[in-house]
Amino acid sequence: MPASKIFPALTLDEMVSREEGQYYDVKSAQKKPSDLSDIVSAYANAEGGTVVIGISDSTRRVEGVNAQGEEKINNFLNVPKDCCIPMPEYRHEFVDIINDAGKADRLILLHIKPSIDKVIHTTKDEVYLRIGYKSRKLTVEEIRQLEYEKGVAHYEEEICPHATMNDLDAELLDAYRLKIGAVHQTNEQVLRARQFIVNRHDEDALTNAAVLLFGKNVRGFFPHCRIRYIKVNGTAMRTGANFNVVKDKSLDLPLLRLIPEAKRYVSDQLEERTTLEADGRFHTYPEYPEFAWVESITNACCHRQWGLRGDYILVAKYDDRLEIKSPGRLPNIVTVDNIFTTRFARNPIISRVLTEMELVRELNEGVPRVFEVMKEAALPEPKIVETAANVTVILYNGKTPTEKTTEKTTEKTTEKILRILEEHPFFTAGQLADELGITID
């Protein structure tokens, strides 16, 4: 059976029957080679993919390419080079087949690699992105977002229109100067040295990063610099008459205040869990290890896609889990599979300041440590879920939907134990644990 030498699982039968999708497409050789520039751009700007030339995309007939002549075949092979700027990385190969007319023929396979740090345009200065089975032409704003995603441009480095030194919090700037050992320099000197003040068209201007970090009224410039906390009564959010969000709080602060305030506020909302252990005693622990949820919230602030102005960081507490949702996908080369070992700073300036202020761990130990502390606490393994729009870290507290929640304080838990024993003096440890809704380790 004819098959790709680069991807042997891609046999002729598979090429004909496989549906067009995120990583695969077929094109008739009767098309103009230049007509394939959009799909090459789309795959390169997304996650790569394979284009098979010589199979009709409307009938799935195996036409082959030989009848097109060597010049056109050569043009097909050079589409990424001749019709895209810059040229994406790719490999090509021929697959010998028998076409539907019963003649010996060939297919051309173009294997387009994902472009990690460049946006691939067509020679018509258009940009495409593969989304499902379609190659979608991007708008000017979408192209800019793609540039942020690939590190071609950084939202944090762009000018914050109309912002002046009067819009920055002097107290935060003083704390920053002290932390980096620049107490003998003025705030303006430090900001200029760290590229928070830049010269554009012969005028000084503050960057987005300056206001996001140090802004006095950050909400006036960036309404999306916000953490929203909600508490859901149950394990799923409901609407209408069954609406079950029992707490809803928004924190709108510059990043250097937002992270500490989120830590303080969320800490007050979390409960405690009590287990009866092998020593015959009840032991009380935080519902979630502090490091796990603080690090997850901090990472969301540091690495979120700030160019997505219409969304905020959401912390949602359910009966059985805590979800931290951050706008935008994982940055550049980072994936759910390699997040333990791969580092890429989408916002390197913000990341550096948060690291200097000891709010962020720089050397990629943060995420692995989240998993470690959850394991040490005998809690289920966290999950990291990425969609086209956001990344969510899910921490589980080990409860099942029917288990009872405990009070925040050890005193209230102790009072409950005493009351139960008063009413049922002959309860076994197991019966007491059942009544409390806790587990025995």
XYZ file of C-alpha atoms in Angstrom:
441
model
C 0.000 0.000 0.000
C 1.491 3.400 -1.012
C 2.238 5.564 2.012
C 4.191 8.578 3.195
C 7.802 7.841 4.089
C 7.811 10.693 6.581
C 4.531 9.656 8.254
C 4.055 5.950 7.379
C 0.602 5.851 8.973
C -0.537 8.145 6.184
C -1.353 5.456 3.624
C -3.177 6.096 0.367
C -6.411 4.767 1.856
C -5.959 7.072 4.825
C -5.244 10.051 2.557
C -8.449 9.449 0.593
C -10.733 8.727 3.552
C -9.361 11.075 6.189
C -11.489 14.149 6.763
C -9.958 17.581 6.331
C -9.159 19.056 9.720
C -6.732 20.904 11.931
C -3.677 19.043 10.618
C -4.701 17.617 7.232
C -6.055 18.748 3.876
C -6.172 17.582 0.254
C -6.061 19.687 -2.908
C -6.635 18.916 -6.565
C -3.555 19.317 -8.748
C -5.739 21.243 -11.175
C -5.598 24.247 -8.853
C -3.050 27.013 -9.324
C -0.024 26.514 -7.066
C -0.429 30.081 -5.785
C -3.960 29.184 -4.585
C -2.331 27.001 -1.917
C -0.595 29.929 -0.238
C -3.506 30.469 2.170
C -3.431 26.919 3.517
C 0.376 26.983 3.863
C 0.137 30.247 5.817
C -2.711 28.828 7.913
C -0.852 25.667 8.906
C 2.416 27.500 9.586
C 0.670 30.041 11.832
C -1.162 27.300 13.716
C 0.295 23.927 14.692
C 1.519 22.708 11.332
C -0.110 20.200 9.022
C 0.071 18.161 5.828
C -1.332 19.103 2.425
C -1.780 16.273 -0.114
C -1.773 17.514 -3.707
C -3.306 15.225 -6.307
C -6.533 14.188 -4.561
C -9.664 16.127 -5.452
C -10.915 18.062 -2.448
C -14.496 17.900 -3.771
C -14.813 14.292 -5.020
C -11.820 12.601 -3.325
C -10.820 11.096 -6.682
C -7.138 10.180 -6.847
C -6.067 12.335 -9.795
C -2.305 12.400 -9.302
C -0.029 15.218 -10.419
C 1.889 13.882 -13.437
C -0.577 15.252 -15.997
C 0.205 18.792 -14.799
C 3.744 18.761 -16.192
C 7.073 19.211 -14.457
C 6.984 23.001 -14.351
C 3.688 23.126 -12.442
C 4.791 20.240 -10.213
C 7.921 22.213 -9.386
C 5.770 25.253 -8.591
C 3.702 23.158 -6.161
C 6.893 22.079 -4.399
C 7.941 25.712 -4.019
C 4.645 27.218 -2.826
C 5.966 27.863 0.722
C 9.089 29.491 -0.732
C 7.491 31.487 -3.560
C 4.109 32.438 -2.093
C 4.781 33.047 1.624
C 6.779 35.677 3.519
C 8.870 34.645 5.333
C 9.194 31.108 4.050
C 7.951 28.623 6.651
C 9.885 25.472 7.384
C 8.535 22.473 5.487
C 9.355 19.130 3.946
C 8.018 17.654 0.741
C 7.838 14.169 -0.704
C 6.351 12.225 -3.596
C 4.234 9.129 -3.071
C 3.956 6.740 -6.032
C 0.365 5.644 -6.640
C -1.997 4.306 -9.277
C -4.521 7.005 -10.095
C -8.240 6.459 -10.619
C -7.640 6.136 -14.368
C -5.462 3.108 -13.656
C -2.180 4.822 -14.569
C 1.042 5.100 -12.582
C 1.172 8.524 -11.001
C 2.356 10.495 -7.987
C 1.019 12.580 -5.133
C 2.837 15.532 -3.603
C 2.827 15.844 0.186
C 3.790 19.173 1.756
C 4.473 18.817 5.491
C 4.271 22.340 6.922
C 5.984 22.921 10.262
C 4.525 25.360 12.815
C 6.180 28.777 12.864
C 7.162 29.394 16.467
C 8.434 32.972 16.346
C 7.202 34.451 13.058
C 3.836 35.269 11.520
C 3.666 33.829 8.001
C 2.051 36.121 5.415
C 1.151 35.317 1.827
C 2.694 37.385 -0.964
C -0.666 39.203 -1.083
C 0.104 40.361 2.476
C -2.684 38.250 3.929
C -2.428 36.094 7.041
C -4.343 32.866 7.602
C -4.817 30.607 10.615
C -5.982 27.009 10.577
C -9.053 26.555 12.757
C -10.571 23.096 12.424
C -11.109 22.287 8.756
C -10.966 25.918 7.615
C -8.116 28.293 6.805
C -9.416 31.593 8.143
C -8.165 34.959 6.961
C -7.249 37.128 9.943
C -8.213 40.726 10.530
C -5.639 43.394 11.380
C -6.448 43.058 15.092
C -6.233 39.258 14.940
C -2.854 39.481 13.207
C -1.644 41.695 16.051
C -2.848 39.142 18.594
C -0.983 36.424 16.690
C 2.162 38.563 16.782
C 1.816 38.858 20.560
C 1.354 35.091 20.809
C 4.491 34.340 18.793
C 6.613 36.953 20.508
C 6.980 39.017 17.336
C 5.450 41.897 19.264
C 4.880 42.322 22.987
C 1.737 44.024 24.202
C 3.542 45.058 27.363
C 6.075 47.086 25.332
C 3.500 49.138 23.470
C 2.617 52.681 24.434
C -0.187 53.269 26.931
C -1.959 56.284 25.386
C -2.440 59.328 27.624
C -0.695 57.771 30.645
C 1.714 60.042 32.540
C 3.900 59.779 35.626
C 0.961 61.136 37.643
C -0.924 57.936 36.806
C 1.650 55.763 38.589
C 1.628 54.798 42.265
C 4.664 56.409 43.924
C 4.480 53.977 46.841
C 4.803 50.984 44.501
C 7.655 52.645 42.618
C 9.500 53.345 45.869
C 9.084 49.712 46.949
C 10.413 48.556 43.586
C 13.451 50.853 43.724
C 14.228 49.560 47.196
C 13.891 45.935 46.102
C 16.279 46.278 43.155
C 18.801 48.391 45.074
C 18.172 51.621 43.161
C 17.210 53.884 46.073
C 19.645 56.589 44.924
C 17.915 56.901 41.553
C 14.677 58.714 40.874
C 11.543 56.890 39.862
C 11.851 58.332 36.376
C 15.465 57.155 36.045
C 14.507 53.614 37.050
C 11.538 53.552 34.691
C 13.655 54.801 31.825
C 16.463 52.311 32.518
C 13.988 49.423 32.600
C 12.243 50.526 29.384
C 9.011 51.517 31.096
C 9.514 54.978 29.636
C 10.346 54.943 25.924
C 10.786 57.602 23.300
C 8.296 57.576 20.451
C 8.257 60.325 17.818
C 10.550 62.467 19.977
C 8.215 62.224 22.965
C 8.521 60.194 26.164
C 5.707 57.775 26.825
C 4.823 55.102 29.373
C 4.406 51.516 28.250
C 1.482 49.211 28.980
C 3.710 47.245 31.372
C 4.390 50.362 33.450
C 0.701 51.005 34.027
C -0.229 47.333 34.508
C 2.417 47.009 37.222
C 2.447 50.419 38.882
C -0.792 52.129 37.807
C -2.621 54.205 40.380
C -5.998 53.756 38.682
C -5.301 50.732 36.516
C -8.991 50.138 35.860
C -9.164 53.415 33.909
C -6.596 52.133 31.428
C -7.020 48.352 31.637
C -10.464 47.212 32.806
C -9.294 43.642 32.213
C -6.532 43.905 34.842
C -8.883 42.132 37.173
C -9.381 38.943 39.155
C -12.960 37.850 39.649
C -13.675 35.377 42.437
C -16.920 33.420 42.511
C -18.152 30.723 44.869
C -20.536 28.154 43.422
C -22.812 26.165 45.707
C -22.343 22.735 44.144
C -20.095 21.190 41.524
C -21.577 22.880 38.440
C -22.797 26.392 37.763
C -26.526 26.723 37.169
C -28.634 29.541 35.787
C -32.124 30.955 36.064
C -34.193 29.852 39.046
C -31.405 27.435 40.016
C -28.670 30.092 39.969
C -26.124 28.949 42.540
C -23.321 31.525 42.621
C -23.338 32.565 46.278
C -20.359 34.937 46.232
C -19.013 37.233 43.508
C -16.104 39.599 44.138
C -13.873 41.519 41.725
C -10.397 42.824 42.488
C -9.253 45.673 40.207
C -5.677 46.629 41.100
C -2.230 47.011 39.515
C -0.393 43.708 39.372
C 1.929 44.493 42.283
C -1.126 44.958 44.503
C -3.450 42.526 42.762
C -1.465 39.377 43.521
C -1.033 40.018 47.287
C -4.674 41.115 47.621
C -5.909 38.033 45.752
C -3.836 35.878 48.096
C -5.378 37.540 51.140
C -8.956 37.443 49.859
C -8.982 33.896 48.492
C -7.311 32.605 51.652
C -10.278 33.902 53.655
C -12.706 32.028 51.404
C -11.109 28.599 51.597
C -12.153 25.996 54.131
C -10.320 23.299 56.039
C -10.415 19.544 55.708
C -10.214 17.139 58.640
C -9.030 13.548 58.496
C -8.886 10.850 61.150
C -5.419 9.404 60.792
C -3.609 6.246 61.872
C -2.659 7.719 65.254
C -6.365 7.832 66.137
C -6.444 11.631 66.105
C -8.197 14.123 63.883
C -5.850 16.322 61.888
C -6.948 19.536 60.205
C -5.330 20.833 57.004
C -6.004 23.666 54.553
C -8.539 22.758 51.892
C -5.775 23.298 49.313
C -2.033 23.766 49.923
C -1.407 27.504 49.829
C 1.468 27.210 47.366
C -0.714 25.431 44.798
C -3.416 28.056 44.456
C -1.224 31.122 45.042
C 1.237 29.973 42.366
C -1.604 29.253 39.940
C -3.117 32.717 40.407
C 0.299 34.381 40.150
C 1.118 32.517 36.945
C -2.203 33.618 35.484
C -1.347 37.263 36.221
C 2.175 36.926 34.868
C 1.588 34.905 31.716
C -1.930 35.741 30.577
C -2.456 37.283 27.165
C -2.870 40.919 28.156
C -3.752 41.922 24.613
C -7.128 40.190 25.063
C -8.809 43.192 26.628
C -12.278 41.708 26.922
C -11.555 39.039 29.520
C -10.281 38.719 33.070
C -8.764 36.075 35.340
C -11.470 33.973 36.964
C -11.056 32.073 40.233
C -14.062 29.804 40.749
C -14.578 27.771 43.925
C -16.834 24.731 43.652
C -17.623 22.190 46.363
C -15.016 19.778 45.002
C -12.449 21.946 43.221
C -10.857 25.341 42.637
C -10.477 26.578 39.061
C -8.100 29.369 37.977
C -8.886 30.431 34.419
C -6.525 32.702 32.480
C -7.359 34.432 29.157
C -5.378 33.220 26.139
C -3.597 29.994 25.348
C -0.274 28.805 26.750
C 2.547 30.985 25.436
C 4.323 30.021 22.214
C 6.242 26.720 22.517
C 4.718 25.780 25.888
C 2.136 22.989 25.798
C 0.210 21.044 28.420
C 2.588 18.139 27.780
C 5.879 20.047 28.164
C 4.872 22.677 30.722
C 7.012 21.021 33.419
C 10.221 21.483 31.450
C 9.664 24.329 28.967
C 9.770 28.007 29.715
C 8.683 30.892 27.492
C 7.783 34.299 28.895
C 4.935 35.898 26.966
C 5.401 39.040 29.065
C 9.143 39.111 29.867
C 9.149 42.630 31.358
C 6.208 41.955 33.661
C 7.694 38.571 34.503
C 11.021 40.135 35.467
C 9.456 42.696 37.793
C 7.238 40.115 39.494
C 10.310 37.914 39.925
C 12.327 40.784 41.392
C 9.468 41.487 43.794
C 9.551 37.786 44.753
C 6.022 37.150 43.519
C 7.005 34.778 40.690
C 9.390 31.818 40.541
C 11.637 32.302 37.543
C 13.216 28.940 36.758
C 10.082 26.996 35.893
C 9.887 25.230 39.239
C 6.465 26.697 40.011
C 4.201 24.334 38.057
C 6.013 21.108 39.047
C 5.918 22.244 42.660
C 2.128 22.745 42.440
C 1.784 19.079 41.519
C 4.232 18.058 44.249
C 2.467 19.876 47.096
C -0.914 18.494 46.021
C 0.544 14.988 46.075
C 2.172 15.592 49.464
C -1.232 16.671 50.780
C -2.734 13.370 49.532
C -5.013 15.276 47.144
C -5.863 14.325 43.541
C -3.496 15.382 40.777
C -4.294 18.842 39.360
C -5.350 19.276 35.764
C -4.270 21.886 33.228
C -6.847 22.345 30.485
C -6.171 24.456 27.392
C -8.837 25.602 24.954
C -8.703 28.014 22.033
C -9.617 30.856 24.393
C -8.044 30.167 27.787
C -6.002 27.995 30.127
C -7.524 26.593 33.316
C -5.696 25.069 36.284
C -7.997 22.781 38.296
C -7.166 21.858 41.895
C -9.267 19.158 43.572
C -9.951 18.991 47.307
C -10.714 15.273 47.373
C -14.397 15.649 48.199
C -17.169 13.871 46.353
C -20.286 15.863 45.449
C -22.215 14.366 48.393
C -19.619 15.074 51.060
C -20.217 17.804 53.591
C -18.004 20.860 53.810
C -16.304 21.745 57.088
C -16.179 25.071 58.807
C -13.239 27.397 58.371
C -11.963 27.124 61.924
C -10.700 24.197 63.973
C -12.763 25.430 66.941
C -16.051 24.896 65.088
C -14.962 21.442 63.920
C -14.057 20.504 67.502
C -17.415 21.747 68.777
C -19.185 19.587 66.219
C -17.198 16.503 67.273
C -18.078 17.100 70.936
C -21.765 17.549 70.109
C -21.874 14.297 68.100
C -20.120 12.341 70.873
C -22.502 13.813 73.415
C -25.466 12.578 71.410
C -23.861 9.250 70.405
C -21.309 8.328 73.104
C -20.727 4.843 71.657
C -19.948 5.935 68.093
C -16.926 4.224 66.537
C -14.239 6.280 64.809
C -15.663 5.236 61.458
C -19.198 6.314 62.386
C -17.869 9.635 63.667
C -15.963 10.178 60.440
C -19.105 9.424 58.401
C -21.101 11.929 60.423
C -18.435 14.590 59.872
C -18.180 13.832 56.159
C -14.456 13.141 56.329
C -12.192 10.262 55.363
C -9.993 7.995 57.486
C -6.475 7.594 56.118
